[in-house]
Short mmCIF file of C-alpha atoms in Angstrom, two decimals:
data_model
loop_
_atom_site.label_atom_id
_atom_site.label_comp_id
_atom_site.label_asym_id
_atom_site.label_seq_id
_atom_site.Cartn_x
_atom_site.Cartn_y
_atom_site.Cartn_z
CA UNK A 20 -34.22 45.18 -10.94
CA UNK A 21 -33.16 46.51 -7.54
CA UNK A 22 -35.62 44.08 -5.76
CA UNK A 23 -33.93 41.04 -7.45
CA UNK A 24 -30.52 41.37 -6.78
CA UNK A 25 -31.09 39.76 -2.88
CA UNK A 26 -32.63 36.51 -4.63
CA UNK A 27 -29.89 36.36 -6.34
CA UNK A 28 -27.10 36.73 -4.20
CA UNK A 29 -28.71 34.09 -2.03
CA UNK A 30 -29.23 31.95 -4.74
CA UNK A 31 -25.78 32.05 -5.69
CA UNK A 32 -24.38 31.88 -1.78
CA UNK A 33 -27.00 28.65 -1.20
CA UNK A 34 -25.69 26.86 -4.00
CA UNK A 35 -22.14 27.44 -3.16
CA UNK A 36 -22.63 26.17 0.24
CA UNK A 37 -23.95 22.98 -1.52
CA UNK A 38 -21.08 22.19 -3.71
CA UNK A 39 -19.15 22.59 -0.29
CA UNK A 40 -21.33 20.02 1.21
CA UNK A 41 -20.91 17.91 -1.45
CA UNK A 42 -17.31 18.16 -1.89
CA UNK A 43 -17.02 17.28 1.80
CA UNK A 44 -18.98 14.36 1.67
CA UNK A 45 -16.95 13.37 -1.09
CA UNK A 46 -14.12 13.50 1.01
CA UNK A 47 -15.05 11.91 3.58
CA UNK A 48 -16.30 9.16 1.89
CA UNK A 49 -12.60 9.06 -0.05
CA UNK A 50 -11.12 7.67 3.69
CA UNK A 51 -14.63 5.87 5.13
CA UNK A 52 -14.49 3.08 1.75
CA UNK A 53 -10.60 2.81 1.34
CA UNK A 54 -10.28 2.38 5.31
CA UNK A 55 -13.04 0.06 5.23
CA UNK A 56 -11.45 -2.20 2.92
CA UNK A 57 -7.91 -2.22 4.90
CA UNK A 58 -9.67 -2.95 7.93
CA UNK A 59 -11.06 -6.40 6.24
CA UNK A 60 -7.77 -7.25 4.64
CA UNK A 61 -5.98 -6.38 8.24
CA UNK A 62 -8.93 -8.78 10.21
CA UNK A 63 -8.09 -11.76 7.09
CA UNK A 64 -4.26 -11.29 7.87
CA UNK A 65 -4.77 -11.26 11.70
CA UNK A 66 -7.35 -13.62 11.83
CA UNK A 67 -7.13 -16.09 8.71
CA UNK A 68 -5.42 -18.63 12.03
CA UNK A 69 -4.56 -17.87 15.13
CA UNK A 70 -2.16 -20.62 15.38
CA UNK A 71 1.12 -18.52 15.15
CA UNK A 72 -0.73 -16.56 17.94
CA UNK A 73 -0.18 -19.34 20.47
CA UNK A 74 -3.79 -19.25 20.59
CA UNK A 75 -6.95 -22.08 19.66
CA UNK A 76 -6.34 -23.47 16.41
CA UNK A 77 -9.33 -20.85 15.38
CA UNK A 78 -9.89 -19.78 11.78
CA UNK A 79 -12.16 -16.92 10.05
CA UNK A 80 -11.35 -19.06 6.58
CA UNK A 81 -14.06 -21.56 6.00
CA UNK A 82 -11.63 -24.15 4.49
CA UNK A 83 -7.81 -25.12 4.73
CA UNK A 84 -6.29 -23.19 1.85
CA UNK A 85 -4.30 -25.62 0.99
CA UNK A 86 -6.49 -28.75 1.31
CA UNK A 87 -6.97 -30.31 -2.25
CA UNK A 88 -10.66 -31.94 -3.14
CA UNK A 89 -10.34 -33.52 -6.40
CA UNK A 90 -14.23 -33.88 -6.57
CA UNK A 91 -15.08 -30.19 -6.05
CA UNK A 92 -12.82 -29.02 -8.71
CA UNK A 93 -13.36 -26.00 -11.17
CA UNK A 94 -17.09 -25.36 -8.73
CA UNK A 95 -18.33 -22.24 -9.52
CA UNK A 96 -19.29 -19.59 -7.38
CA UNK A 97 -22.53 -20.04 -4.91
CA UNK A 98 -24.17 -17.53 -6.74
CA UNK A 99 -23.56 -19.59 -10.33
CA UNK A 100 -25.68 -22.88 -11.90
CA UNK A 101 -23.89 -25.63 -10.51
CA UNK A 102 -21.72 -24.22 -7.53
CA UNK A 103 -21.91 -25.44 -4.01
CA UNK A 104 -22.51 -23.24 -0.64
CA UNK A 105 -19.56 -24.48 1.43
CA UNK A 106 -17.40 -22.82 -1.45
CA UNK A 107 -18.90 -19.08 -2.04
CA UNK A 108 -16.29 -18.29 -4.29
CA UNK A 109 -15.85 -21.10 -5.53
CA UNK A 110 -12.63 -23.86 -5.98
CA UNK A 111 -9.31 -24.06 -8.19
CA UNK A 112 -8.05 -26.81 -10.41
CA UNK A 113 -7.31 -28.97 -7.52
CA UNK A 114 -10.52 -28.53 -5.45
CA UNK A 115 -9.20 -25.69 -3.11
CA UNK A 116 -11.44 -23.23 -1.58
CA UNK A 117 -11.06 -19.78 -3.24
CA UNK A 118 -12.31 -18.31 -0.46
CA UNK A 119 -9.88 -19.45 2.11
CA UNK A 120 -6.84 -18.63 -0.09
CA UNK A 121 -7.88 -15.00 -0.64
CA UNK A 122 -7.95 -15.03 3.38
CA UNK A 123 -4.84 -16.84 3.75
CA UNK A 124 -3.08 -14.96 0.62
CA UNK A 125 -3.97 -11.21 2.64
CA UNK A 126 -1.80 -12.11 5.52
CA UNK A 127 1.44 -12.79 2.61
CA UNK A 128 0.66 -9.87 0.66
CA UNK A 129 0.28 -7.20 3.88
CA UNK A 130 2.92 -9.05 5.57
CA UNK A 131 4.87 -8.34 2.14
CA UNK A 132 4.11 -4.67 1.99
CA UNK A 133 4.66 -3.64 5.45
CA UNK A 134 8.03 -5.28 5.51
CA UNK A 135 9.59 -3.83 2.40
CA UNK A 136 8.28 -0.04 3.34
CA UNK A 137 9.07 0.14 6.71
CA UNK A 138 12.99 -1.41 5.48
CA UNK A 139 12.74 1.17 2.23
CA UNK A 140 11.00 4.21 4.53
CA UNK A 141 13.68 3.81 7.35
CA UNK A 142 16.82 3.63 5.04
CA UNK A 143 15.78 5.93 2.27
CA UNK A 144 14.63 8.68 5.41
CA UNK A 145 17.54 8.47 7.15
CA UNK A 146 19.77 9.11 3.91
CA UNK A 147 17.66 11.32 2.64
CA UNK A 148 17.62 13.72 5.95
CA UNK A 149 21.83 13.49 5.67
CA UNK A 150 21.86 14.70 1.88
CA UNK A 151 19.46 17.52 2.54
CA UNK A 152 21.32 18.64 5.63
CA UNK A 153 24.54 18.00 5.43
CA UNK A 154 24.87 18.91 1.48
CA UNK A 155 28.18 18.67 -0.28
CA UNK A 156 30.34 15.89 -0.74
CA UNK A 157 27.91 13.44 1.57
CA UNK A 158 24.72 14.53 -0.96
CA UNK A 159 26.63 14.19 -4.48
CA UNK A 160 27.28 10.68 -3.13
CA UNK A 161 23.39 10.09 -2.12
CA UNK A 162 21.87 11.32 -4.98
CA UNK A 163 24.05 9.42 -7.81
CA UNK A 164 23.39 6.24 -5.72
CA UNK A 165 19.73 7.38 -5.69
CA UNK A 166 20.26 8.00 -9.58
CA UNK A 167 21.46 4.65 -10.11
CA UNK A 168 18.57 2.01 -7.71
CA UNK A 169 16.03 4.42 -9.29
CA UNK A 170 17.54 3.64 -12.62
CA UNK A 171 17.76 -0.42 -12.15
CA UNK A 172 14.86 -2.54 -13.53
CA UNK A 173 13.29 -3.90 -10.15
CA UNK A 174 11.41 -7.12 -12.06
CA UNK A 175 15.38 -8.14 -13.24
CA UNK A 176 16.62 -7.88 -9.71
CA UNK A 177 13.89 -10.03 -8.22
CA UNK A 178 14.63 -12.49 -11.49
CA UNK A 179 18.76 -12.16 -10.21
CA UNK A 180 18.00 -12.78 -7.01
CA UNK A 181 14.94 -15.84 -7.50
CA UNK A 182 17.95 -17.39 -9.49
CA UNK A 183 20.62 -16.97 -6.77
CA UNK A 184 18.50 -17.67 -3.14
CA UNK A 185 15.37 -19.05 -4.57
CA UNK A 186 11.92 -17.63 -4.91
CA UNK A 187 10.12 -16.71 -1.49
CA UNK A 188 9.28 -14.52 1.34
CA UNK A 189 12.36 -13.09 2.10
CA UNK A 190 13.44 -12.87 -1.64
CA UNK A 191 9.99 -10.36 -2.30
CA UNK A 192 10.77 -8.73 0.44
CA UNK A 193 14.47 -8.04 -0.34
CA UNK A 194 14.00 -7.97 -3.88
CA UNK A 195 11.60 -4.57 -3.06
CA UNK A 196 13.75 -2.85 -0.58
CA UNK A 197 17.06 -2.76 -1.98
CA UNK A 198 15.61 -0.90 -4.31
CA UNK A 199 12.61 1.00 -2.84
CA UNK A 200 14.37 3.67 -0.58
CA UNK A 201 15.61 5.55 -3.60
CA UNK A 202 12.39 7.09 -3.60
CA UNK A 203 11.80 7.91 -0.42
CA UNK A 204 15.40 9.38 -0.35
CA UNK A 205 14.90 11.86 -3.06
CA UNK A 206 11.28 12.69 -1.68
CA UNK A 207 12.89 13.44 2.01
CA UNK A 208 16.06 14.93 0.35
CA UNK A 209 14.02 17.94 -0.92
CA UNK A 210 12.15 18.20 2.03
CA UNK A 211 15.03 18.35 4.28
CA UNK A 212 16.86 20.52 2.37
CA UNK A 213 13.80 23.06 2.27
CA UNK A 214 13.82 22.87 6.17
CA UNK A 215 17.43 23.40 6.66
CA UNK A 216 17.19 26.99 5.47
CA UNK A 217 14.47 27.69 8.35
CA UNK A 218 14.86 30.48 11.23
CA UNK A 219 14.45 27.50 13.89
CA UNK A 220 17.22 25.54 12.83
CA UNK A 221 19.75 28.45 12.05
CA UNK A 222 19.06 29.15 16.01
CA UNK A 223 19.19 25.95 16.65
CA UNK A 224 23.09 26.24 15.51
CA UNK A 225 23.67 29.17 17.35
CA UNK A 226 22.66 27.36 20.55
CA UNK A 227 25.37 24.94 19.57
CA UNK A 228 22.90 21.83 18.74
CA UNK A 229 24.71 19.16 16.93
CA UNK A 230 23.95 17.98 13.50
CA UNK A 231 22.74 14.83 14.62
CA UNK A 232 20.57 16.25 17.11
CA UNK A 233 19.24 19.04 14.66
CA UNK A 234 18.36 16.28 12.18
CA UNK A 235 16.72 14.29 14.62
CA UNK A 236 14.75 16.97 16.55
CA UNK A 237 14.30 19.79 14.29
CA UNK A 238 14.27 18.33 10.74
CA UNK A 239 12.60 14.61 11.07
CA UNK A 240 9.51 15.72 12.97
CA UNK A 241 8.69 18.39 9.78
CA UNK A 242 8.73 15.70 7.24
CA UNK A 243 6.32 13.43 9.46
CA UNK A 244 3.63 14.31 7.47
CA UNK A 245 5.22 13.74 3.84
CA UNK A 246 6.36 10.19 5.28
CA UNK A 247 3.26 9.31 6.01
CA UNK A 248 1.87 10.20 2.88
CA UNK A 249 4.15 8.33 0.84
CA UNK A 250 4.03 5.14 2.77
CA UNK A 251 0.52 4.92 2.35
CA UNK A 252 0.77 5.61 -1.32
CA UNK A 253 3.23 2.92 -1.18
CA UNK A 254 1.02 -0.16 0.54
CA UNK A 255 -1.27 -0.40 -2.56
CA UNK A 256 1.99 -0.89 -4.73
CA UNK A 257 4.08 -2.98 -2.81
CA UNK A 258 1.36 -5.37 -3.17
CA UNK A 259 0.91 -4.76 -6.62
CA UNK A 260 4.91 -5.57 -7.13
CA UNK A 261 4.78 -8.53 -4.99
CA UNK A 262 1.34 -10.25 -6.97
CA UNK A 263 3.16 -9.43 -10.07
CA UNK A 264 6.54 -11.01 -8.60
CA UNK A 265 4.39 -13.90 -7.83
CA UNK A 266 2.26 -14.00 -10.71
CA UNK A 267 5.25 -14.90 -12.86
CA UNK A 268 7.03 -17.32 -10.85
CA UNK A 269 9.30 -15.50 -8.90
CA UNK A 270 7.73 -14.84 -5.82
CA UNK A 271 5.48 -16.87 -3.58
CA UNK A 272 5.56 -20.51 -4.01
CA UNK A 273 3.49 -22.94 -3.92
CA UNK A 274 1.50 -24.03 -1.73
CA UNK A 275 1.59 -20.95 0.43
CA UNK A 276 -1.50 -18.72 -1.12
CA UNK A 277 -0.86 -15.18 -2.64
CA UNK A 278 -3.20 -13.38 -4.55
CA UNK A 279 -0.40 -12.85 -7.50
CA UNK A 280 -0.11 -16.65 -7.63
CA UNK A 281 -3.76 -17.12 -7.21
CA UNK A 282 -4.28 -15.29 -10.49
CA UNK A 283 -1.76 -16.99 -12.47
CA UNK A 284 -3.01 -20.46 -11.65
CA UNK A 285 -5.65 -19.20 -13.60
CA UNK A 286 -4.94 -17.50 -16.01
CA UNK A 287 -5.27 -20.76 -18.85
CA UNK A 288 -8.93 -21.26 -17.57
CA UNK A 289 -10.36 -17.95 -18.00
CA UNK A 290 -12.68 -19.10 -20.83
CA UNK A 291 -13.94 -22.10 -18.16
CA UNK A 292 -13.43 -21.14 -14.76
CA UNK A 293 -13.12 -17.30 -14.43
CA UNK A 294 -13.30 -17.33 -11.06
CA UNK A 295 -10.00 -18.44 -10.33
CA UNK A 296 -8.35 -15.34 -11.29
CA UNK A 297 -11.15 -12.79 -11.03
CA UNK A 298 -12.11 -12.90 -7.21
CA UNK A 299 -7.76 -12.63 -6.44
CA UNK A 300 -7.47 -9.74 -9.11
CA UNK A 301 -10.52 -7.93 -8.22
CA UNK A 302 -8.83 -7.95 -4.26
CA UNK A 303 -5.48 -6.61 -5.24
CA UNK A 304 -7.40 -3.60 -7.21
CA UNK A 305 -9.25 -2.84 -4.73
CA UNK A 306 -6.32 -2.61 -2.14
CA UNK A 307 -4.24 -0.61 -4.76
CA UNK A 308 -7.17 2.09 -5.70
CA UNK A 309 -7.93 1.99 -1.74
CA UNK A 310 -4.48 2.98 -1.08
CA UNK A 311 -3.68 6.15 -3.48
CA UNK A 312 -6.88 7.55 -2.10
CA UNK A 313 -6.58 7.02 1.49
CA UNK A 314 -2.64 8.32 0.81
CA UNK A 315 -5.04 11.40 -0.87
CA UNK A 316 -6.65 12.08 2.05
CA UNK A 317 -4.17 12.19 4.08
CA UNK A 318 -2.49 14.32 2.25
CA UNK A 319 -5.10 16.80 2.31
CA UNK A 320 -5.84 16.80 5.88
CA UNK A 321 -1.74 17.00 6.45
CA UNK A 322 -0.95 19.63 4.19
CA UNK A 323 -2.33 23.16 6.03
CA UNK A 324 -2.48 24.16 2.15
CA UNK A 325 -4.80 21.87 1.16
CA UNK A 326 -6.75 22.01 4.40
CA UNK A 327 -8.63 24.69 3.84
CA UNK A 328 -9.90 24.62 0.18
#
């Protein structure tokens, strides 16, 4: 019995050091995927023209998105009985390459996304950090008008607003951040308040810093890391909000492509031409599952408490 008790101890120690291999591969592969697929929706925004660059009138899209061939309509994909190589992915109802508009319709949607959380992170940070800090009168004020956006149906603002200024660009974008920084106000709120009790910034007041220099100096460079987190959380459902905005009409119109608009043209020829929808829909999962896992792993390589298990 004695001479058994070794084997098993290094049994037990060799297949613990396997689960942590495995877990770490895991992990790594949780950023190496989701990374991968930003990196080809950031090359089909950069690169679906280069146009607005000032540059050659050069194009990664095989096709003008918007360039309607009556005789290729409803092709199926290369792959399928009957499709045609020039179109892998096939065309829409009025001959237009899929392809090209998926390209075309990642430049709206990340121009969309990065927009409306840089407006929401910047305003909902910066009143977050003065409710946390300051307290009192200035946070009752901050938190019941965080109580109220949070409380507002987003969908009927952008509806409100589509009606008043007319569906668009600038109506997505506004329609998501004058609502959006609740969240990142109540997130920061806690935060800040949770660093305001710390030993660096009560000596911070002795010194005789000033409130706007301990928010700025002391308190905004701790919640870096949460910031981050959350805006990367956010990317996958901005775009989610702005195809959905689009997909019913109040968003991005026509001709300009977006993959929200892409699926609702067609979403009456599912039974015949699939493809239409699928290819856009099967894009804006992707991006949304890519994003709460990369904001995942960030998270655990941010948070020392997570670090280390």
């Amino acid at each position: 019995m004695l001479s058994t008790m070794p084997t098993i101890k290094a049994k037990k120690k060799k297949q613990y050091h396997g689960i942590t291999k495995t877990t770490k591969v895991f992990r790594n592969l949780m950023f190496i995927i989701p990374a991968a697929i930003f990196l080809v929706m950031i090359i089909f925004a950069v690169f679906a023209d280069l146009g607005w660059m000032g540059l050659p009138d050069v194009s990664i899209a095989p096709h003008n998105p918007n360039a309607q061939v009556m005789k290729d309509r409803y092709l199926p994909p290369t792959f399928m009985e009957g499709g045609k190589s020039e179109y892998l992915l096939g065309t829409d109802k009025f001959g237009r390459d899929i392809l090209s508009r998926i390209i075309y319709g990642a430049r709206v949607s990340l121009s969309v996304s990065l927009l409306a959380i840089f407006i929401t992170a910047g305003i909902g940070t910066g009143l977050g950090i003065l409710a946390g800090y300051v307290g009192g009168r200035w946070d009752a004020i901050i938190m019941r008008i965080v109580d109220m956006a949070l409380s507002f149906p987003g969908l009927l603002l952008a509806m409100l607003l589509a009606v008043a200024i007319g569906p668009g660009f600038w109506t997505v974008v506004f329609a998501l951040s004058v609502l959006g920084w609740a969240g990142y106000a109540r997130m920061i709120r806690g935060e800040s308040l949770r660093i305001s009790q710390s030993d660096f910034v009560a000596q911070a007041r002795v010194v005789g810093a000033t409130p706007w220099r301990i928010m700025t100096k002391h308190i905004f460079p701790n919640i870096i890391n949460t910031l981050v987190v959350i805006m990367t959380l956010q990317v996958g459902m901005m775009i989610l909000a702005e195809a959905a905005f689009s997909y019913i009409g109040i968003g991005i119109t026509a001709p300009q492509a977006s993959w929200g608009s892409m699926v609702a043209d067609g979403r009456g020829y599912l039974d015949t031409a699939w493809w239409i929808s699928a290819f856009p829909g099967i894009c804006i999962g992707l991006v949304v599952l890519s994003g709460n896992f990369l904001g995942d792993w960030i998270r655990d390589r941010l948070d020392p408490r997570l670090r280390t298990l």
